[in-house]
Amino acid sequence: MLGILPRQNGYFSGRVRKINLLIAKLDDGDRVRFLDMGPKFAASEETVRKELYGPDQLHLVKKGYAVWSDAMQPLFDMLNK
C-alpha cells in the first residue's frame, strides 16, 4: 500500500498525514506493506515540491514520477527476494 502524497496546502497535507498514519497500521511486515513517500514530495508540512507536480499541485510530472519510481525500487527489490 502506498501512502497518499502531500497536496497543495497545509489543510490537505495535514489530512493526508492523518490518513497515512491510519493506513500505516495495516502494514504487517509480511503480506501487507506500507510505503509513505510523502517526505520526498513535501517542501514543508504545508507545501509540496512544486517541481515534482503539475500546475494543479496534485498530479505528478515526469520528474515527480522519477522520484516515485526511485522511492519504490527498494521495496520491489525486497519483495523479489
PDB file of N, CA, C and O in Angstrom:
ATOM      1  N   MET A   1       0.841  -1.166   0.000  1.00  0.00           N
ATOM      2  CA  MET A   1       0.000   0.000   0.000  1.00  0.00           C
ATOM      3  C   MET A   1       0.889   1.232   0.000  1.00  0.00           C
ATOM      4  O   MET A   1       1.904   1.273   0.690  1.00  0.00           O
ATOM      5  N   LEU A   2       0.490   2.209  -0.780  1.00  0.00           N
ATOM      6  CA  LEU A   2       1.233   3.459  -0.838  1.00  0.00           C
ATOM      7  C   LEU A   2       0.474   4.542  -0.094  1.00  0.00           C
ATOM      8  O   LEU A   2      -0.750   4.635  -0.201  1.00  0.00           O
ATOM      9  N   GLY A   3       1.213   5.352   0.651  1.00  0.00           N
ATOM     10  CA  GLY A   3       0.597   6.492   1.305  1.00  0.00           C
ATOM     11  C   GLY A   3       0.152   7.504   0.270  1.00  0.00           C
ATOM     12  O   GLY A   3       0.673   7.563  -0.839  1.00  0.00           O
ATOM     13  N   ILE A   4      -0.815   8.284   0.653  1.00  0.00           N
ATOM     14  CA  ILE A   4      -1.274   9.368  -0.207  1.00  0.00           C
ATOM     15  C   ILE A   4      -0.186  10.435  -0.211  1.00  0.00           C
ATOM     16  O   ILE A   4       0.387  10.765   0.828  1.00  0.00           O
ATOM     17  N   LEU A   5       0.098  10.985  -1.368  1.00  0.00           N
ATOM     18  CA  LEU A   5       1.125  12.024  -1.476  1.00  0.00           C
ATOM     19  C   LEU A   5       0.594  13.349  -0.952  1.00  0.00           C
ATOM     20  O   LEU A   5      -0.616  13.598  -0.984  1.00  0.00           O
ATOM     21  N   PRO A   6       1.496  14.217  -0.478  1.00  0.00           N
ATOM     22  CA  PRO A   6       1.062  15.525   0.018  1.00  0.00           C
ATOM     23  C   PRO A   6       0.362  16.320  -1.076  1.00  0.00           C
ATOM     24  O   PRO A   6       0.601  16.101  -2.269  1.00  0.00           O
ATOM     25  N   ARG A   7      -0.460  17.238  -0.629  1.00  0.00           N
ATOM     26  CA  ARG A   7      -1.243  18.055  -1.559  1.00  0.00           C
ATOM     27  C   ARG A   7      -0.855  19.523  -1.456  1.00  0.00           C
ATOM     28  O   ARG A   7       0.012  19.906  -0.700  1.00  0.00           O
ATOM     29  N   GLN A   8      -1.569  20.342  -2.151  1.00  0.00           N
ATOM     30  CA  GLN A   8      -1.182  21.711  -2.433  1.00  0.00           C
ATOM     31  C   GLN A   8      -1.149  22.696  -1.266  1.00  0.00           C
ATOM     32  O   GLN A   8      -0.653  23.793  -1.426  1.00  0.00           O
ATOM     33  N   ASN A   9      -1.649  22.361  -0.098  1.00  0.00           N
ATOM     34  CA  ASN A   9      -1.596  23.309   1.014  1.00  0.00           C
ATOM     35  C   ASN A   9      -1.644  22.573   2.345  1.00  0.00           C
ATOM     36  O   ASN A   9      -1.797  21.358   2.403  1.00  0.00           O
ATOM     37  N   GLY A  10      -1.511  23.327   3.422  1.00  0.00           N
ATOM     38  CA  GLY A  10      -1.472  22.741   4.755  1.00  0.00           C
ATOM     39  C   GLY A  10      -2.733  21.990   5.128  1.00  0.00           C
ATOM     40  O   GLY A  10      -2.665  20.955   5.794  1.00  0.00           O
ATOM     41  N   TYR A  11      -3.891  22.501   4.704  1.00  0.00           N
ATOM     42  CA  TYR A  11      -5.146  21.834   5.032  1.00  0.00           C
ATOM     43  C   TYR A  11      -5.163  20.413   4.462  1.00  0.00           C
ATOM     44  O   TYR A  11      -5.386  19.446   5.188  1.00  0.00           O
ATOM     45  N   PHE A  12      -4.918  20.280   3.179  1.00  0.00           N
ATOM     46  CA  PHE A  12      -4.960  18.960   2.545  1.00  0.00           C
ATOM     47  C   PHE A  12      -3.805  18.080   3.000  1.00  0.00           C
ATOM     48  O   PHE A  12      -3.979  16.893   3.249  1.00  0.00           O
ATOM     49  N   SER A  13      -2.613  18.660   3.092  1.00  0.00           N
ATOM     50  CA  SER A  13      -1.463  17.855   3.508  1.00  0.00           C
ATOM     51  C   SER A  13      -1.631  17.346   4.938  1.00  0.00           C
ATOM     52  O   SER A  13      -1.238  16.223   5.256  1.00  0.00           O
ATOM     53  N   GLY A  14      -2.231  18.145   5.806  1.00  0.00           N
ATOM     54  CA  GLY A  14      -2.490  17.701   7.166  1.00  0.00           C
ATOM     55  C   GLY A  14      -3.451  16.525   7.201  1.00  0.00           C
ATOM     56  O   GLY A  14      -3.256  15.561   7.952  1.00  0.00           O
ATOM     57  N   ARG A  15      -4.481  16.576   6.394  1.00  0.00           N
ATOM     58  CA  ARG A  15      -5.449  15.471   6.315  1.00  0.00           C
ATOM     59  C   ARG A  15      -4.775  14.222   5.756  1.00  0.00           C
ATOM     60  O   ARG A  15      -5.023  13.114   6.222  1.00  0.00           O
ATOM     61  N   VAL A  16      -3.929  14.408   4.757  1.00  0.00           N
ATOM     62  CA  VAL A  16      -3.206  13.281   4.156  1.00  0.00           C
ATOM     63  C   VAL A  16      -2.328  12.600   5.203  1.00  0.00           C
ATOM     64  O   VAL A  16      -2.294  11.367   5.293  1.00  0.00           O
ATOM     65  N   ARG A  17      -1.610  13.382   6.006  1.00  0.00           N
ATOM     66  CA  ARG A  17      -0.761  12.792   7.048  1.00  0.00           C
ATOM     67  C   ARG A  17      -1.582  11.949   8.020  1.00  0.00           C
ATOM     68  O   ARG A  17      -1.177  10.849   8.402  1.00  0.00           O
ATOM     69  N   LYS A  18      -2.747  12.449   8.424  1.00  0.00           N
ATOM     70  CA  LYS A  18      -3.608  11.704   9.352  1.00  0.00           C
ATOM     71  C   LYS A  18      -4.093  10.398   8.730  1.00  0.00           C
ATOM     72  O   LYS A  18      -4.105   9.352   9.382  1.00  0.00           O
ATOM     73  N   ILE A  19      -4.501  10.444   7.476  1.00  0.00           N
ATOM     74  CA  ILE A  19      -4.957   9.237   6.779  1.00  0.00           C
ATOM     75  C   ILE A  19      -3.816   8.237   6.663  1.00  0.00           C
ATOM     76  O   ILE A  19      -3.987   7.041   6.905  1.00  0.00           O
ATOM     77  N   ASN A  20      -2.620   8.726   6.302  1.00  0.00           N
ATOM     78  CA  ASN A  20      -1.478   7.830   6.153  1.00  0.00           C
ATOM     79  C   ASN A  20      -1.110   7.150   7.471  1.00  0.00           C
ATOM     80  O   ASN A  20      -0.689   5.991   7.475  1.00  0.00           O
ATOM     81  N   LEU A  21      -1.261   7.847   8.585  1.00  0.00           N
ATOM     82  CA  LEU A  21      -1.000   7.223   9.887  1.00  0.00           C
ATOM     83  C   LEU A  21      -1.948   6.050  10.125  1.00  0.00           C
ATOM     84  O   LEU A  21      -1.553   5.017  10.665  1.00  0.00           O
ATOM     85  N   LEU A  22      -3.185   6.204   9.712  1.00  0.00           N
ATOM     86  CA  LEU A  22      -4.165   5.116   9.855  1.00  0.00           C
ATOM     87  C   LEU A  22      -3.824   3.950   8.927  1.00  0.00           C
ATOM     88  O   LEU A  22      -3.859   2.791   9.334  1.00  0.00           O
ATOM     89  N   ILE A  23      -3.495   4.256   7.687  1.00  0.00           N
ATOM     90  CA  ILE A  23      -3.166   3.217   6.709  1.00  0.00           C
ATOM     91  C   ILE A  23      -1.909   2.464   7.135  1.00  0.00           C
ATOM     92  O   ILE A  23      -1.821   1.245   6.983  1.00  0.00           O
ATOM     93  N   ALA A  24      -0.940   3.166   7.699  1.00  0.00           N
ATOM     94  CA  ALA A  24       0.333   2.554   8.100  1.00  0.00           C
ATOM     95  C   ALA A  24       0.117   1.413   9.093  1.00  0.00           C
ATOM     96  O   ALA A  24       0.892   0.455   9.122  1.00  0.00           O
ATOM     97  N   LYS A  25      -0.924   1.487   9.877  1.00  0.00           N
ATOM     98  CA  LYS A  25      -1.213   0.444  10.870  1.00  0.00           C
ATOM     99  C   LYS A  25      -1.575  -0.891  10.232  1.00  0.00           C
ATOM    100  O   LYS A  25      -1.541  -1.919  10.896  1.00  0.00           O
ATOM    101  N   LEU A  26      -1.904  -0.881   8.949  1.00  0.00           N
ATOM    102  CA  LEU A  26      -2.254  -2.119   8.250  1.00  0.00           C
ATOM    103  C   LEU A  26      -1.024  -2.909   7.814  1.00  0.00           C
ATOM    104  O   LEU A  26      -1.138  -4.076   7.448  1.00  0.00           O
ATOM    105  N   ASP A  27       0.147  -2.271   7.859  1.00  0.00           N
ATOM    106  CA  ASP A  27       1.396  -2.938   7.483  1.00  0.00           C
ATOM    107  C   ASP A  27       1.713  -4.017   8.512  1.00  0.00           C
ATOM    108  O   ASP A  27       1.913  -3.720   9.694  1.00  0.00           O
ATOM    109  N   ASP A  28       1.731  -5.263   8.066  1.00  0.00           N
ATOM    110  CA  ASP A  28       2.023  -6.366   8.991  1.00  0.00           C
ATOM    111  C   ASP A  28       3.451  -6.891   8.827  1.00  0.00           C
ATOM    112  O   ASP A  28       3.832  -7.875   9.451  1.00  0.00           O
ATOM    113  N   GLY A  29       4.234  -6.246   7.960  1.00  0.00           N
ATOM    114  CA  GLY A  29       5.618  -6.661   7.760  1.00  0.00           C
ATOM    115  C   GLY A  29       5.769  -7.927   6.944  1.00  0.00           C
ATOM    116  O   GLY A  29       6.878  -8.390   6.734  1.00  0.00           O
ATOM    117  N   ASP A  30       4.666  -8.476   6.479  1.00  0.00           N
ATOM    118  CA  ASP A  30       4.704  -9.730   5.734  1.00  0.00           C
ATOM    119  C   ASP A  30       3.891  -9.610   4.453  1.00  0.00           C
ATOM    120  O   ASP A  30       4.438  -9.347   3.399  1.00  0.00           O
ATOM    121  N   ARG A  31       2.615  -9.780   4.565  1.00  0.00           N
ATOM    122  CA  ARG A  31       1.748  -9.776   3.374  1.00  0.00           C
ATOM    123  C   ARG A  31       1.261  -8.390   2.991  1.00  0.00           C
ATOM    124  O   ARG A  31       0.895  -8.154   1.844  1.00  0.00           O
ATOM    125  N   VAL A  32       1.214  -7.495   3.945  1.00  0.00           N
ATOM    126  CA  VAL A  32       0.778  -6.127   3.677  1.00  0.00           C
ATOM    127  C   VAL A  32       1.924  -5.200   4.037  1.00  0.00           C
ATOM    128  O   VAL A  32       2.427  -5.231   5.149  1.00  0.00           O
ATOM    129  N   ARG A  33       2.333  -4.397   3.069  1.00  0.00           N
ATOM    130  CA  ARG A  33       3.422  -3.434   3.283  1.00  0.00           C
ATOM    131  C   ARG A  33       2.888  -2.038   3.010  1.00  0.00           C
ATOM    132  O   ARG A  33       2.031  -1.840   2.159  1.00  0.00           O
ATOM    133  N   PHE A  34       3.415  -1.077   3.734  1.00  0.00           N
ATOM    134  CA  PHE A  34       3.020   0.319   3.564  1.00  0.00           C
ATOM    135  C   PHE A  34       4.265   1.148   3.291  1.00  0.00           C
ATOM    136  O   PHE A  34       5.286   0.998   3.974  1.00  0.00           O
ATOM    137  N   LEU A  35       4.196   2.015   2.314  1.00  0.00           N
ATOM    138  CA  LEU A  35       5.300   2.905   1.972  1.00  0.00           C
ATOM    139  C   LEU A  35       4.771   4.332   1.908  1.00  0.00           C
ATOM    140  O   LEU A  35       3.864   4.628   1.130  1.00  0.00           O
ATOM    141  N   ASP A  36       5.319   5.191   2.747  1.00  0.00           N
ATOM    142  CA  ASP A  36       4.945   6.607   2.748  1.00  0.00           C
ATOM    143  C   ASP A  36       6.055   7.396   2.071  1.00  0.00           C
ATOM    144  O   ASP A  36       7.139   7.566   2.627  1.00  0.00           O
ATOM    145  N   MET A  37       5.790   7.878   0.882  1.00  0.00           N
ATOM    146  CA  MET A  37       6.775   8.646   0.125  1.00  0.00           C
ATOM    147  C   MET A  37       6.603  10.141   0.326  1.00  0.00           C
ATOM    148  O   MET A  37       7.292  10.936  -0.286  1.00  0.00           O
ATOM    149  N   GLY A  38       5.680  10.520   1.196  1.00  0.00           N
ATOM    150  CA  GLY A  38       5.360  11.925   1.404  1.00  0.00           C
ATOM    151  C   GLY A  38       6.551  12.830   1.621  1.00  0.00           C
ATOM    152  O   GLY A  38       6.641  13.904   1.004  1.00  0.00           O
ATOM    153  N   PRO A  39       7.502  12.451   2.493  1.00  0.00           N
ATOM    154  CA  PRO A  39       8.643  13.347   2.719  1.00  0.00           C
ATOM    155  C   PRO A  39       9.449  13.660   1.453  1.00  0.00           C
ATOM    156  O   PRO A  39      10.051  14.727   1.357  1.00  0.00           O
ATOM    157  N   LYS A  40       9.442  12.781   0.494  1.00  0.00           N
ATOM    158  CA  LYS A  40      10.185  13.027  -0.750  1.00  0.00           C
ATOM    159  C   LYS A  40       9.479  14.060  -1.635  1.00  0.00           C
ATOM    160  O   LYS A  40      10.080  14.629  -2.532  1.00  0.00           O
ATOM    161  N   PHE A  41       8.181  14.287  -1.380  1.00  0.00           N
ATOM    162  CA  PHE A  41       7.384  15.178  -2.213  1.00  0.00           C
ATOM    163  C   PHE A  41       7.019  16.485  -1.519  1.00  0.00           C
ATOM    164  O   PHE A  41       6.465  17.380  -2.141  1.00  0.00           O
ATOM    165  N   ALA A  42       7.318  16.592  -0.240  1.00  0.00           N
ATOM    166  CA  ALA A  42       6.963  17.789   0.523  1.00  0.00           C
ATOM    167  C   ALA A  42       8.151  18.725   0.656  1.00  0.00           C
ATOM    168  O   ALA A  42       9.268  18.293   0.949  1.00  0.00           O
ATOM    169  N   ALA A  43       7.899  20.002   0.444  1.00  0.00           N
ATOM    170  CA  ALA A  43       8.917  21.024   0.697  1.00  0.00           C
ATOM    171  C   ALA A  43       8.874  21.430   2.167  1.00  0.00           C
ATOM    172  O   ALA A  43       9.882  21.806   2.750  1.00  0.00           O
ATOM    173  N   SER A  44       7.692  21.365   2.749  1.00  0.00           N
ATOM    174  CA  SER A  44       7.472  21.630   4.166  1.00  0.00           C
ATOM    175  C   SER A  44       6.187  20.904   4.553  1.00  0.00           C
ATOM    176  O   SER A  44       5.598  20.211   3.726  1.00  0.00           O
ATOM    177  N   GLU A  45       5.733  21.082   5.773  1.00  0.00           N
ATOM    178  CA  GLU A  45       4.490  20.425   6.175  1.00  0.00           C
ATOM    179  C   GLU A  45       3.281  21.000   5.451  1.00  0.00           C
ATOM    180  O   GLU A  45       2.223  20.398   5.449  1.00  0.00           O
ATOM    181  N   GLU A  46       3.440  22.168   4.842  1.00  0.00           N
ATOM    182  CA  GLU A  46       2.299  22.825   4.203  1.00  0.00           C
ATOM    183  C   GLU A  46       2.454  23.020   2.705  1.00  0.00           C
ATOM    184  O   GLU A  46       1.535  23.498   2.059  1.00  0.00           O
ATOM    185  N   THR A  47       3.600  22.663   2.145  1.00  0.00           N
ATOM    186  CA  THR A  47       3.795  22.860   0.707  1.00  0.00           C
ATOM    187  C   THR A  47       4.452  21.638   0.075  1.00  0.00           C
ATOM    188  O   THR A  47       5.155  20.883   0.733  1.00  0.00           O
ATOM    189  N   VAL A  48       4.186  21.479  -1.204  1.00  0.00           N
ATOM    190  CA  VAL A  48       4.791  20.386  -1.965  1.00  0.00           C
ATOM    191  C   VAL A  48       5.996  20.916  -2.732  1.00  0.00           C
ATOM    192  O   VAL A  48       6.160  22.125  -2.903  1.00  0.00           O
ATOM    193  N   ARG A  49       6.841  20.001  -3.162  1.00  0.00           N
ATOM    194  CA  ARG A  49       7.960  20.375  -4.045  1.00  0.00           C
ATOM    195  C   ARG A  49       7.361  20.619  -5.428  1.00  0.00           C
ATOM    196  O   ARG A  49       7.050  19.687  -6.166  1.00  0.00           O
ATOM    197  N   LYS A  50       7.179  21.868  -5.761  1.00  0.00           N
ATOM    198  CA  LYS A  50       6.448  22.250  -6.971  1.00  0.00           C
ATOM    199  C   LYS A  50       7.044  21.691  -8.251  1.00  0.00           C
ATOM    200  O   LYS A  50       6.333  21.463  -9.218  1.00  0.00           O
ATOM    201  N   GLU A  51       8.363  21.432  -8.252  1.00  0.00           N
ATOM    202  CA  GLU A  51       8.988  20.900  -9.469  1.00  0.00           C
ATOM    203  C   GLU A  51       8.575  19.454  -9.749  1.00  0.00           C
ATOM    204  O   GLU A  51       8.812  18.937 -10.842  1.00  0.00           O
ATOM    205  N   LEU A  52       7.931  18.808  -8.785  1.00  0.00           N
ATOM    206  CA  LEU A  52       7.500  17.417  -8.962  1.00  0.00           C
ATOM    207  C   LEU A  52       6.041  17.296  -9.376  1.00  0.00           C
ATOM    208  O   LEU A  52       5.589  16.215  -9.746  1.00  0.00           O
ATOM    209  N   TYR A  53       5.315  18.393  -9.314  1.00  0.00           N
ATOM    210  CA  TYR A  53       3.879  18.403  -9.582  1.00  0.00           C
ATOM    211  C   TYR A  53       3.552  19.302 -10.764  1.00  0.00           C
ATOM    212  O   TYR A  53       4.272  20.246 -11.068  1.00  0.00           O
ATOM    213  N   GLY A  54       2.413  19.027 -11.374  1.00  0.00           N
ATOM    214  CA  GLY A  54       1.893  19.896 -12.415  1.00  0.00           C
ATOM    215  C   GLY A  54       1.322  21.164 -11.784  1.00  0.00           C
ATOM    216  O   GLY A  54       1.356  21.341 -10.560  1.00  0.00           O
ATOM    217  N   PRO A  55       0.761  22.041 -12.612  1.00  0.00           N
ATOM    218  CA  PRO A  55       0.226  23.312 -12.118  1.00  0.00           C
ATOM    219  C   PRO A  55      -0.854  23.164 -11.029  1.00  0.00           C
ATOM    220  O   PRO A  55      -1.003  24.051 -10.195  1.00  0.00           O
ATOM    221  N   ASP A  56      -1.564  22.040 -11.024  1.00  0.00           N
ATOM    222  CA  ASP A  56      -2.614  21.843 -10.015  1.00  0.00           C
ATOM    223  C   ASP A  56      -2.059  21.396  -8.667  1.00  0.00           C
ATOM    224  O   ASP A  56      -2.782  21.303  -7.690  1.00  0.00           O
ATOM    225  N   GLN A  57      -0.761  21.126  -8.591  1.00  0.00           N
ATOM    226  CA  GLN A  57      -0.081  20.647  -7.391  1.00  0.00           C
ATOM    227  C   GLN A  57      -0.757  19.387  -6.831  1.00  0.00           C
ATOM    228  O   GLN A  57      -0.754  19.134  -5.640  1.00  0.00           O
ATOM    229  N   LEU A  58      -1.296  18.599  -7.737  1.00  0.00           N
ATOM    230  CA  LEU A  58      -1.949  17.341  -7.385  1.00  0.00           C
ATOM    231  C   LEU A  58      -1.364  16.195  -8.205  1.00  0.00           C
ATOM    232  O   LEU A  58      -0.994  15.169  -7.665  1.00  0.00           O
ATOM    233  N   HIS A  59      -1.259  16.399  -9.511  1.00  0.00           N
ATOM    234  CA  HIS A  59      -0.750  15.362 -10.413  1.00  0.00           C
ATOM    235  C   HIS A  59       0.749  15.526 -10.623  1.00  0.00           C
ATOM    236  O   HIS A  59       1.245  16.646 -10.739  1.00  0.00           O
ATOM    237  N   LEU A  60       1.451  14.415 -10.675  1.00  0.00           N
ATOM    238  CA  LEU A  60       2.893  14.440 -10.855  1.00  0.00           C
ATOM    239  C   LEU A  60       3.287  14.717 -12.300  1.00  0.00           C
ATOM    240  O   LEU A  60       2.560  14.371 -13.228  1.00  0.00           O
ATOM    241  N   VAL A  61       4.455  15.307 -12.458  1.00  0.00           N
ATOM    242  CA  VAL A  61       5.071  15.472 -13.775  1.00  0.00           C
ATOM    243  C   VAL A  61       6.164  14.409 -13.891  1.00  0.00           C
ATOM    244  O   VAL A  61       6.410  13.646 -12.962  1.00  0.00           O
ATOM    245  N   LYS A  62       6.844  14.380 -15.023  1.00  0.00           N
ATOM    246  CA  LYS A  62       7.853  13.346 -15.278  1.00  0.00           C
ATOM    247  C   LYS A  62       8.881  13.254 -14.148  1.00  0.00           C
ATOM    248  O   LYS A  62       9.206  12.158 -13.679  1.00  0.00           O
ATOM    249  N   LYS A  63       9.390  14.380 -13.675  1.00  0.00           N
ATOM    250  CA  LYS A  63      10.374  14.382 -12.592  1.00  0.00           C
ATOM    251  C   LYS A  63       9.773  13.794 -11.312  1.00  0.00           C
ATOM    252  O   LYS A  63      10.438  13.081 -10.573  1.00  0.00           O
ATOM    253  N   GLY A  64       8.502  14.064 -11.061  1.00  0.00           N
ATOM    254  CA  GLY A  64       7.819  13.504  -9.901  1.00  0.00           C
ATOM    255  C   GLY A  64       7.699  11.993  -9.991  1.00  0.00           C
ATOM    256  O   GLY A  64       7.885  11.281  -8.996  1.00  0.00           O
ATOM    257  N   TYR A  65       7.398  11.495 -11.172  1.00  0.00           N
ATOM    258  CA  TYR A  65       7.313  10.043 -11.344  1.00  0.00           C
ATOM    259  C   TYR A  65       8.674   9.376 -11.204  1.00  0.00           C
ATOM    260  O   TYR A  65       8.759   8.230 -10.754  1.00  0.00           O
ATOM    261  N   ALA A  66       9.736  10.087 -11.557  1.00  0.00           N
ATOM    262  CA  ALA A  66      11.083   9.537 -11.360  1.00  0.00           C
ATOM    263  C   ALA A  66      11.379   9.389  -9.863  1.00  0.00           C
ATOM    264  O   ALA A  66      11.923   8.369  -9.428  1.00  0.00           O
ATOM    265  N   VAL A  67      10.998  10.382  -9.066  1.00  0.00           N
ATOM    266  CA  VAL A  67      11.172  10.301  -7.614  1.00  0.00           C
ATOM    267  C   VAL A  67      10.324   9.163  -7.060  1.00  0.00           C
ATOM    268  O   VAL A  67      10.771   8.382  -6.214  1.00  0.00           O
ATOM    269  N   TRP A  68       9.106   9.043  -7.544  1.00  0.00           N
ATOM    270  CA  TRP A  68       8.175   7.987  -7.123  1.00  0.00           C
ATOM    271  C   TRP A  68       8.786   6.610  -7.414  1.00  0.00           C
ATOM    272  O   TRP A  68       8.805   5.735  -6.556  1.00  0.00           O
ATOM    273  N   SER A  69       9.316   6.435  -8.603  1.00  0.00           N
ATOM    274  CA  SER A  69       9.925   5.173  -9.002  1.00  0.00           C
ATOM    275  C   SER A  69      11.154   4.847  -8.152  1.00  0.00           C
ATOM    276  O   SER A  69      11.315   3.713  -7.680  1.00  0.00           O
ATOM    277  N   ASP A  70      12.014   5.841  -7.943  1.00  0.00           N
ATOM    278  CA  ASP A  70      13.212   5.627  -7.124  1.00  0.00           C
ATOM    279  C   ASP A  70      12.847   5.246  -5.693  1.00  0.00           C
ATOM    280  O   ASP A  70      13.520   4.418  -5.079  1.00  0.00           O
ATOM    281  N   ALA A  71      11.793   5.841  -5.162  1.00  0.00           N
ATOM    282  CA  ALA A  71      11.370   5.539  -3.791  1.00  0.00           C
ATOM    283  C   ALA A  71      10.808   4.125  -3.672  1.00  0.00           C
ATOM    284  O   ALA A  71      10.950   3.481  -2.634  1.00  0.00           O
ATOM    285  N   MET A  72      10.197   3.632  -4.729  1.00  0.00           N
ATOM    286  CA  MET A  72       9.593   2.302  -4.693  1.00  0.00           C
ATOM    287  C   MET A  72      10.583   1.183  -4.969  1.00  0.00           C
ATOM    288  O   MET A  72      10.358   0.048  -4.550  1.00  0.00           O
ATOM    289  N   GLN A  73      11.685   1.467  -5.629  1.00  0.00           N
ATOM    290  CA  GLN A  73      12.598   0.418  -6.052  1.00  0.00           C
ATOM    291  C   GLN A  73      13.117  -0.455  -4.901  1.00  0.00           C
ATOM    292  O   GLN A  73      13.137  -1.677  -5.038  1.00  0.00           O
ATOM    293  N   PRO A  74      13.521   0.114  -3.769  1.00  0.00           N
ATOM    294  CA  PRO A  74      13.993  -0.765  -2.673  1.00  0.00           C
ATOM    295  C   PRO A  74      12.921  -1.747  -2.202  1.00  0.00           C
ATOM    296  O   PRO A  74      13.235  -2.908  -1.889  1.00  0.00           O
ATOM    297  N   LEU A  75      11.682  -1.330  -2.178  1.00  0.00           N
ATOM    298  CA  LEU A  75      10.597  -2.230  -1.778  1.00  0.00           C
ATOM    299  C   LEU A  75      10.425  -3.337  -2.814  1.00  0.00           C
ATOM    300  O   LEU A  75      10.264  -4.497  -2.471  1.00  0.00           O
ATOM    301  N   PHE A  76      10.490  -2.979  -4.093  1.00  0.00           N
ATOM    302  CA  PHE A  76      10.395  -4.001  -5.141  1.00  0.00           C
ATOM    303  C   PHE A  76      11.540  -5.006  -5.022  1.00  0.00           C
ATOM    304  O   PHE A  76      11.338  -6.208  -5.144  1.00  0.00           O
ATOM    305  N   ASP A  77      12.743  -4.491  -4.778  1.00  0.00           N
ATOM    306  CA  ASP A  77      13.903  -5.364  -4.647  1.00  0.00           C
ATOM    307  C   ASP A  77      13.705  -6.345  -3.485  1.00  0.00           C
ATOM    308  O   ASP A  77      14.006  -7.529  -3.602  1.00  0.00           O
ATOM    309  N   MET A  78      13.194  -5.849  -2.371  1.00  0.00           N
ATOM    310  CA  MET A  78      12.969  -6.689  -1.209  1.00  0.00           C
ATOM    311  C   MET A  78      11.888  -7.746  -1.487  1.00  0.00           C
ATOM    312  O   MET A  78      12.026  -8.913  -1.108  1.00  0.00           O
ATOM    313  N   LEU A  79      10.835  -7.346  -2.175  1.00  0.00           N
ATOM    314  CA  LEU A  79       9.739  -8.285  -2.454  1.00  0.00           C
ATOM    315  C   LEU A  79      10.133  -9.367  -3.455  1.00  0.00           C
ATOM    316  O   LEU A  79       9.551 -10.433  -3.472  1.00  0.00           O
ATOM    317  N   ASN A  80      11.126  -9.077  -4.294  1.00  0.00           N
ATOM    318  CA  ASN A  80      11.554 -10.033  -5.310  1.00  0.00           C
ATOM    319  C   ASN A  80      12.560 -11.049  -4.786  1.00  0.00           C
ATOM    320  O   ASN A  80      13.033 -11.904  -5.534  1.00  0.00           O
ATOM    321  N   LYS A  81      12.909 -10.983  -3.517  1.00  0.00           N
ATOM    322  CA  LYS A  81      13.880 -11.932  -2.955  1.00  0.00           C
ATOM    323  C   LYS A  81      13.188 -13.203  -2.529  1.00  0.00           C
ATOM    324  O   LYS A  81      12.092 -13.327  -2.232  1.00  0.00           O
TER     325      LYS A  81
END
